PDB file of C-alpha atoms in Angstrom:
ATOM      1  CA  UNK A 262     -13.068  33.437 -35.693  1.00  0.00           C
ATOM      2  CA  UNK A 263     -14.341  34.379 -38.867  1.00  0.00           C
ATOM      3  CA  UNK A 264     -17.815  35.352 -39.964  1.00  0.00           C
ATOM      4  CA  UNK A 265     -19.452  36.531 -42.640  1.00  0.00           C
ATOM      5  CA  UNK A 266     -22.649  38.151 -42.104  1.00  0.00           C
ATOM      6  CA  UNK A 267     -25.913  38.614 -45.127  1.00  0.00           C
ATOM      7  CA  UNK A 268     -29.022  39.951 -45.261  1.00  0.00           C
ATOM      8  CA  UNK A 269     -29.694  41.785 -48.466  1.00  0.00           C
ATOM      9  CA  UNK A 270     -30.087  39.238 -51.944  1.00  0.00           C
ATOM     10  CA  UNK A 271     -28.172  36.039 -51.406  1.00  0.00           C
ATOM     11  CA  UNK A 272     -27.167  36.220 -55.469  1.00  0.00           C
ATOM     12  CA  UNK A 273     -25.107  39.352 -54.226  1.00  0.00           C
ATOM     13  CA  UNK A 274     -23.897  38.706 -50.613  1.00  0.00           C
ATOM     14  CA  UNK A 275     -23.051  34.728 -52.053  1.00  0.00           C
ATOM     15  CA  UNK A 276     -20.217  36.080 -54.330  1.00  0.00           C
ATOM     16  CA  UNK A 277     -17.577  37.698 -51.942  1.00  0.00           C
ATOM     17  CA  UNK A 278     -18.318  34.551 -49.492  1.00  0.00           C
ATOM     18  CA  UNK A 279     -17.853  32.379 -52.726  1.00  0.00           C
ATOM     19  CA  UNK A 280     -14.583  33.958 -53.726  1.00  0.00           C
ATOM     20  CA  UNK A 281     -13.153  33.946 -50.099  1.00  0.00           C
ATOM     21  CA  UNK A 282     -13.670  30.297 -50.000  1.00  0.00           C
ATOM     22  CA  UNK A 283     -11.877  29.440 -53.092  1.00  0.00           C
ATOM     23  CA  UNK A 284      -8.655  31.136 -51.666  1.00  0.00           C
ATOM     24  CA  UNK A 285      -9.118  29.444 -48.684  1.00  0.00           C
ATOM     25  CA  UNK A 286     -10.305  31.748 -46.073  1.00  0.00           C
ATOM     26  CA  UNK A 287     -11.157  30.018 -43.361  1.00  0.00           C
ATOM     27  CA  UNK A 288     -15.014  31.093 -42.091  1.00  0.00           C
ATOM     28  CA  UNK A 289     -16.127  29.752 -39.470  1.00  0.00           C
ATOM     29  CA  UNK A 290     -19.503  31.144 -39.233  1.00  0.00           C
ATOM     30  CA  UNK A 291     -22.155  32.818 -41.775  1.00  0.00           C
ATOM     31  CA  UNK A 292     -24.821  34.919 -40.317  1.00  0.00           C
ATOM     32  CA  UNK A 293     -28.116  35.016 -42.702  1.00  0.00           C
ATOM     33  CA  UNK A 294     -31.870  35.786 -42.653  1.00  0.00           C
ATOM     34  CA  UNK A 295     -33.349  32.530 -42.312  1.00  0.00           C
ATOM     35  CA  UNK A 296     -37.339  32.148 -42.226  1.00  0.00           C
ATOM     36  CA  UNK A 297     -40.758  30.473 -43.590  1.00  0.00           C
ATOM     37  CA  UNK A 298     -40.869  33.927 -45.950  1.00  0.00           C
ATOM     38  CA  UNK A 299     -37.411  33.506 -47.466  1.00  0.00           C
ATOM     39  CA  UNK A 300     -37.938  30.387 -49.626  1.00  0.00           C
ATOM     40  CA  UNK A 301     -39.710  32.388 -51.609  1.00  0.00           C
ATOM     41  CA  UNK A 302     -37.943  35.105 -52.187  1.00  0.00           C
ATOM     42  CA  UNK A 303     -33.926  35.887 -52.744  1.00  0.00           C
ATOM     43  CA  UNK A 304     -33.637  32.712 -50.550  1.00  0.00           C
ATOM     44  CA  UNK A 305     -30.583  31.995 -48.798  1.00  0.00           C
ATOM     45  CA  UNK A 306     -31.615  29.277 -46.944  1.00  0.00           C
ATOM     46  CA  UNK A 307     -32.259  27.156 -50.862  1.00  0.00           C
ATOM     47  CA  UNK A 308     -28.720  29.253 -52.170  1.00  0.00           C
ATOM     48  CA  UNK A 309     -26.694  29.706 -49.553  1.00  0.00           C
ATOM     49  CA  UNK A 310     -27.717  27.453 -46.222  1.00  0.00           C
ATOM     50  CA  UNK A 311     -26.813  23.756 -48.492  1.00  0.00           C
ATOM     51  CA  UNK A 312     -23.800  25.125 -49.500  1.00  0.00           C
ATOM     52  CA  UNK A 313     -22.476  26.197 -45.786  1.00  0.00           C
ATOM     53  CA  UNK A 314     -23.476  22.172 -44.708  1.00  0.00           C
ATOM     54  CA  UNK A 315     -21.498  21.078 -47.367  1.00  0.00           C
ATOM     55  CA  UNK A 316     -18.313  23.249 -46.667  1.00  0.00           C
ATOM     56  CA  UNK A 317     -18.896  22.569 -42.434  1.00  0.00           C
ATOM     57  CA  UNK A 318     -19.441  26.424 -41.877  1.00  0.00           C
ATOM     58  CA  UNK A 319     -21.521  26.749 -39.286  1.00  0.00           C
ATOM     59  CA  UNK A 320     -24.978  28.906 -39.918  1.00  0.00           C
ATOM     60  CA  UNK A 321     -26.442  31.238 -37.935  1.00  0.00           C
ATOM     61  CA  UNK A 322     -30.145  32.150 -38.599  1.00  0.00           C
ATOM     62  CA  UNK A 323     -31.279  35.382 -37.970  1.00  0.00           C
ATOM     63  CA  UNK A 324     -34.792  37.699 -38.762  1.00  0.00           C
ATOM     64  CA  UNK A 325     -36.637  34.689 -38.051  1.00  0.00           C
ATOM     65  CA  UNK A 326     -39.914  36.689 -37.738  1.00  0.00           C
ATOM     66  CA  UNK A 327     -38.769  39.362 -40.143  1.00  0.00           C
ATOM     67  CA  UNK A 328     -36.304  42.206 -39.209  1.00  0.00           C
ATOM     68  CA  UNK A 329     -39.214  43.761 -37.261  1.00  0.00           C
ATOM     69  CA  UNK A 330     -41.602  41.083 -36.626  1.00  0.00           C
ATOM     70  CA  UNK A 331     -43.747  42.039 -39.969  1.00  0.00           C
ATOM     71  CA  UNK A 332     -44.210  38.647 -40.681  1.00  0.00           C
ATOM     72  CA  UNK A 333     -45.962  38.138 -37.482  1.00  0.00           C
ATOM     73  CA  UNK A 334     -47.734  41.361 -37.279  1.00  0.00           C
ATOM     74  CA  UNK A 335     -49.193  41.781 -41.008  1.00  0.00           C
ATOM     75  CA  UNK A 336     -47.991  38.901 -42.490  1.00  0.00           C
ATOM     76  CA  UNK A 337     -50.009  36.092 -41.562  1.00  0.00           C
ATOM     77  CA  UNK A 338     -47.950  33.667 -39.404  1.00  0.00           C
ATOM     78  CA  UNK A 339     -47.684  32.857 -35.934  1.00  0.00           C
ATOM     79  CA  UNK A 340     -44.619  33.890 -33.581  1.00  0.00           C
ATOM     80  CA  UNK A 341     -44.639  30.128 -32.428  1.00  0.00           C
ATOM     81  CA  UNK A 342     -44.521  28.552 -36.427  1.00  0.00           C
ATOM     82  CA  UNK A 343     -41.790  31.438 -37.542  1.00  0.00           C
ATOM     83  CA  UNK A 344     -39.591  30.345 -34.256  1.00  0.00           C
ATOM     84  CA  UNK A 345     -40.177  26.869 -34.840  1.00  0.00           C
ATOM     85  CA  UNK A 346     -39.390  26.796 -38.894  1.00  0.00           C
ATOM     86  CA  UNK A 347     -36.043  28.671 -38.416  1.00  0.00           C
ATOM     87  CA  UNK A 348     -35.528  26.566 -35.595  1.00  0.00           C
ATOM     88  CA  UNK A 349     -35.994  23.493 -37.165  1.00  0.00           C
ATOM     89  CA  UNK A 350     -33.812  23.977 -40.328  1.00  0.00           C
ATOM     90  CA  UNK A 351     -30.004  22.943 -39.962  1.00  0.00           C
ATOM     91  CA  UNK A 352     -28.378  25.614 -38.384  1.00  0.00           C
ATOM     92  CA  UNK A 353     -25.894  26.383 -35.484  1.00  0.00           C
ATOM     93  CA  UNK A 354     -28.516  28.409 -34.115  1.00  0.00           C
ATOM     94  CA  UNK A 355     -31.125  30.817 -34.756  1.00  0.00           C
ATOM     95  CA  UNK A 356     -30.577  34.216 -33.465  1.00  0.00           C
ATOM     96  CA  UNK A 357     -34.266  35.937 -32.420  1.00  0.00           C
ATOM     97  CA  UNK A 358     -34.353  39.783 -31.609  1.00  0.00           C
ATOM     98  CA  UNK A 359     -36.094  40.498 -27.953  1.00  0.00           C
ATOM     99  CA  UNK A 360     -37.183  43.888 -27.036  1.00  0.00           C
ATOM    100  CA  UNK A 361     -38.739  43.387 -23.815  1.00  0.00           C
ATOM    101  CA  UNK A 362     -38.844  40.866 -21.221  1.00  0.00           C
ATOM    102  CA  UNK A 363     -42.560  39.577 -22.320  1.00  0.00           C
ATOM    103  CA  UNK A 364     -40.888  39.007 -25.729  1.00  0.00           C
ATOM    104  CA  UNK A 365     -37.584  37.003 -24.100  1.00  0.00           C
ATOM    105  CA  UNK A 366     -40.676  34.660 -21.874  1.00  0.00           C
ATOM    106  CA  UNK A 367     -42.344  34.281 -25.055  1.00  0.00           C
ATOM    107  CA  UNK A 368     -38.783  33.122 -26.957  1.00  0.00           C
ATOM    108  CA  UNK A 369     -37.791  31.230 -24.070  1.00  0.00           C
ATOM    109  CA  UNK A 370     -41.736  28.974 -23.259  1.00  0.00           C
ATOM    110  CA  UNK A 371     -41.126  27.902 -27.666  1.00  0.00           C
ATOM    111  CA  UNK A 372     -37.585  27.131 -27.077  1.00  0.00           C
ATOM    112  CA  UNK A 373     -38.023  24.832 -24.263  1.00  0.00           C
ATOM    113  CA  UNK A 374     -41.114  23.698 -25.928  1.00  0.00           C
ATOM    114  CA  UNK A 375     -39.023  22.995 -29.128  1.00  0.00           C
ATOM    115  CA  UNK A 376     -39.741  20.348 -31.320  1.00  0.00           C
ATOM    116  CA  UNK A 377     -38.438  20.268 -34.780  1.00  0.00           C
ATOM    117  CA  UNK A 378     -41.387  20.566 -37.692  1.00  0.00           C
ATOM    118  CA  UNK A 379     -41.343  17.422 -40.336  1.00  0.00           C
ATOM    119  CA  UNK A 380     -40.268  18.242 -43.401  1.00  0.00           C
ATOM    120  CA  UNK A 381     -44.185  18.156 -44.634  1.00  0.00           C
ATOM    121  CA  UNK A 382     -44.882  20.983 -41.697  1.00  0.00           C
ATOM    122  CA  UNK A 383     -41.995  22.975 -43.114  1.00  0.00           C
ATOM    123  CA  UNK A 384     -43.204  22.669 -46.673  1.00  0.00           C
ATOM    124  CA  UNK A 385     -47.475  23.591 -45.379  1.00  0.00           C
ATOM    125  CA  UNK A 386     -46.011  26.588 -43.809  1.00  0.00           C
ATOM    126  CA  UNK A 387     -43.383  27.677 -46.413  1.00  0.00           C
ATOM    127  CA  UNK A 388     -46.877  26.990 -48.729  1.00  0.00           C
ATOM    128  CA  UNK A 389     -48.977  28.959 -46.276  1.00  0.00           C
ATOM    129  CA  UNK A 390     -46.966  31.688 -46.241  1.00  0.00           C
ATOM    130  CA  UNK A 391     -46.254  32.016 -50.426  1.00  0.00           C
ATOM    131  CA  UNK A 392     -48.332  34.550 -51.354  1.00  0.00           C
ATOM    132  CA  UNK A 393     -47.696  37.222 -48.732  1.00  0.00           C
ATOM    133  CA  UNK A 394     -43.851  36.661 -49.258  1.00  0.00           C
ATOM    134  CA  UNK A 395     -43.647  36.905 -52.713  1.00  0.00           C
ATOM    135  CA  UNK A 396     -42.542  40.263 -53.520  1.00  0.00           C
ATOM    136  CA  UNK A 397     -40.161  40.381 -50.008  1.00  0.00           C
ATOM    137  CA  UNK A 398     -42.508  43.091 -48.592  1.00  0.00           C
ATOM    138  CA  UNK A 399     -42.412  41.726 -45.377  1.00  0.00           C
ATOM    139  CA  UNK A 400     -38.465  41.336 -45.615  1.00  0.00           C
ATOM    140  CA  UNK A 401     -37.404  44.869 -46.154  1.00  0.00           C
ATOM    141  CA  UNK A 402     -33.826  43.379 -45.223  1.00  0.00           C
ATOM    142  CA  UNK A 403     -33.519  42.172 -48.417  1.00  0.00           C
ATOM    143  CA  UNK A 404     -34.912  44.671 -50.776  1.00  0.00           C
ATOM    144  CA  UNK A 405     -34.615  48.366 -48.864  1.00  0.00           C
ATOM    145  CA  UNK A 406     -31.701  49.839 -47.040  1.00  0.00           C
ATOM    146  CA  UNK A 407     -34.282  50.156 -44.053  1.00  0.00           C
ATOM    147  CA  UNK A 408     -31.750  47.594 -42.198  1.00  0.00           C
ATOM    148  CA  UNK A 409     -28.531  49.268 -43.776  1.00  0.00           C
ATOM    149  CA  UNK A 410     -26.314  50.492 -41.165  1.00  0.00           C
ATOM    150  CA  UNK A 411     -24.023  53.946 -41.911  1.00  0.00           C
ATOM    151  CA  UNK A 412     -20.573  52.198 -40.340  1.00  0.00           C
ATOM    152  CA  UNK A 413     -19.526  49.955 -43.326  1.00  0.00           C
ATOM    153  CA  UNK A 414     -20.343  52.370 -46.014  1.00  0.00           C
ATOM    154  CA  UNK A 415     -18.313  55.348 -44.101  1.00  0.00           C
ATOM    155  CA  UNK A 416     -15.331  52.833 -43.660  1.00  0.00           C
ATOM    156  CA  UNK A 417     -15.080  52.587 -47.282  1.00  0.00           C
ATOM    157  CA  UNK A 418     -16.100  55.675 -48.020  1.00  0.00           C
ATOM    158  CA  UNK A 419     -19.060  55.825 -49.599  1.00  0.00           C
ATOM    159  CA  UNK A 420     -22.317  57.295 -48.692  1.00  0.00           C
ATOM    160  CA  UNK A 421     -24.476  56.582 -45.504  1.00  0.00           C
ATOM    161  CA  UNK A 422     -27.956  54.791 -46.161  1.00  0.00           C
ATOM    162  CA  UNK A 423     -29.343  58.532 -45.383  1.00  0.00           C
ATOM    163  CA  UNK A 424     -27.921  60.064 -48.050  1.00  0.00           C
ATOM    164  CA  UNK A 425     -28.911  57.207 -50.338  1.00  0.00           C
ATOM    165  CA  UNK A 426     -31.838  57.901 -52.280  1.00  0.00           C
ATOM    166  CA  UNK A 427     -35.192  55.934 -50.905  1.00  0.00           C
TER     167      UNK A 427
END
């Protein structure tokens, strides 16, 4: 199986997964922050998510509330709307981050709850949620290396995210 995981700017992480494809490689999966935030800014899911339908890659949505839950915490939207927007766009599946077992029940009542939003719910809450996303504060993924893990950079040897400056 391949896969191709992305979560910093899709106009950077798009162009290796571009370039792959034209020689062929076969991916099967793409991994990619997928939420009501991101249509507004560095979106993948209006740059990258049409073109994985159109190839038959499957899509994997991750950071659904934000890699930390900032959306939901300080950034205006309910757990239940954030679950049900990445939820409802056409992915494989949408990954969501648990770290405790009150946070799994919670997960588990919206998925078996699930109904998809209408496209006119997706575009009130993608509206809703404009201002606050704007400038990506509330998806450090994309725009700090606050996500940026020390393995890949060491493999190729260049410097850890610590020794990056801020």
């Amino acid at each position: 199986m391949a896969k191709f995981a992305a979560s910093a700017s899709p106009d950077i992480k798009i162009r290796p997964f571009i370039c792959a494809c034209s020689h062929d490689f076969p991916f099967d999966t793409v991994q990619m922050p997928l939420n009501c935030f991101d249509a507004t800014f560095r979106s993948f899911e209006t740059k990258v998510l049409p073109e994985l339908n159109r190839r038959g890659i499957a899509p994997l949505g991750m950071k659904s509330p934000g890699g930390s839950g900032e959306m939901v915490s300080q950034g205006g939207v309910r757990i239940e709307d954030a679950l049900r927007y990445a939820m409802s766009l056409p992915v494989a599946t949408t990954i969501s981050g648990m770290n405790s077992p009150a946070v799994l029940r919670q997960n588990l009542a919206i998925a078996k709850g699930f109904q998809p939003l209408s496209e006119a719910q997706m575009g009130s809450l993608r509206e809703q949620c404009k201002e606050a996303a704007a400038d990506g504060r509330y998806e450090l993924f994309k725009s700090t290396k606050k996500y940026d893990g020390a393995v890949g950079p060491e493999q190729h040897g260049f410097p850890s995210p610590k020794e990056l400056p801020a």
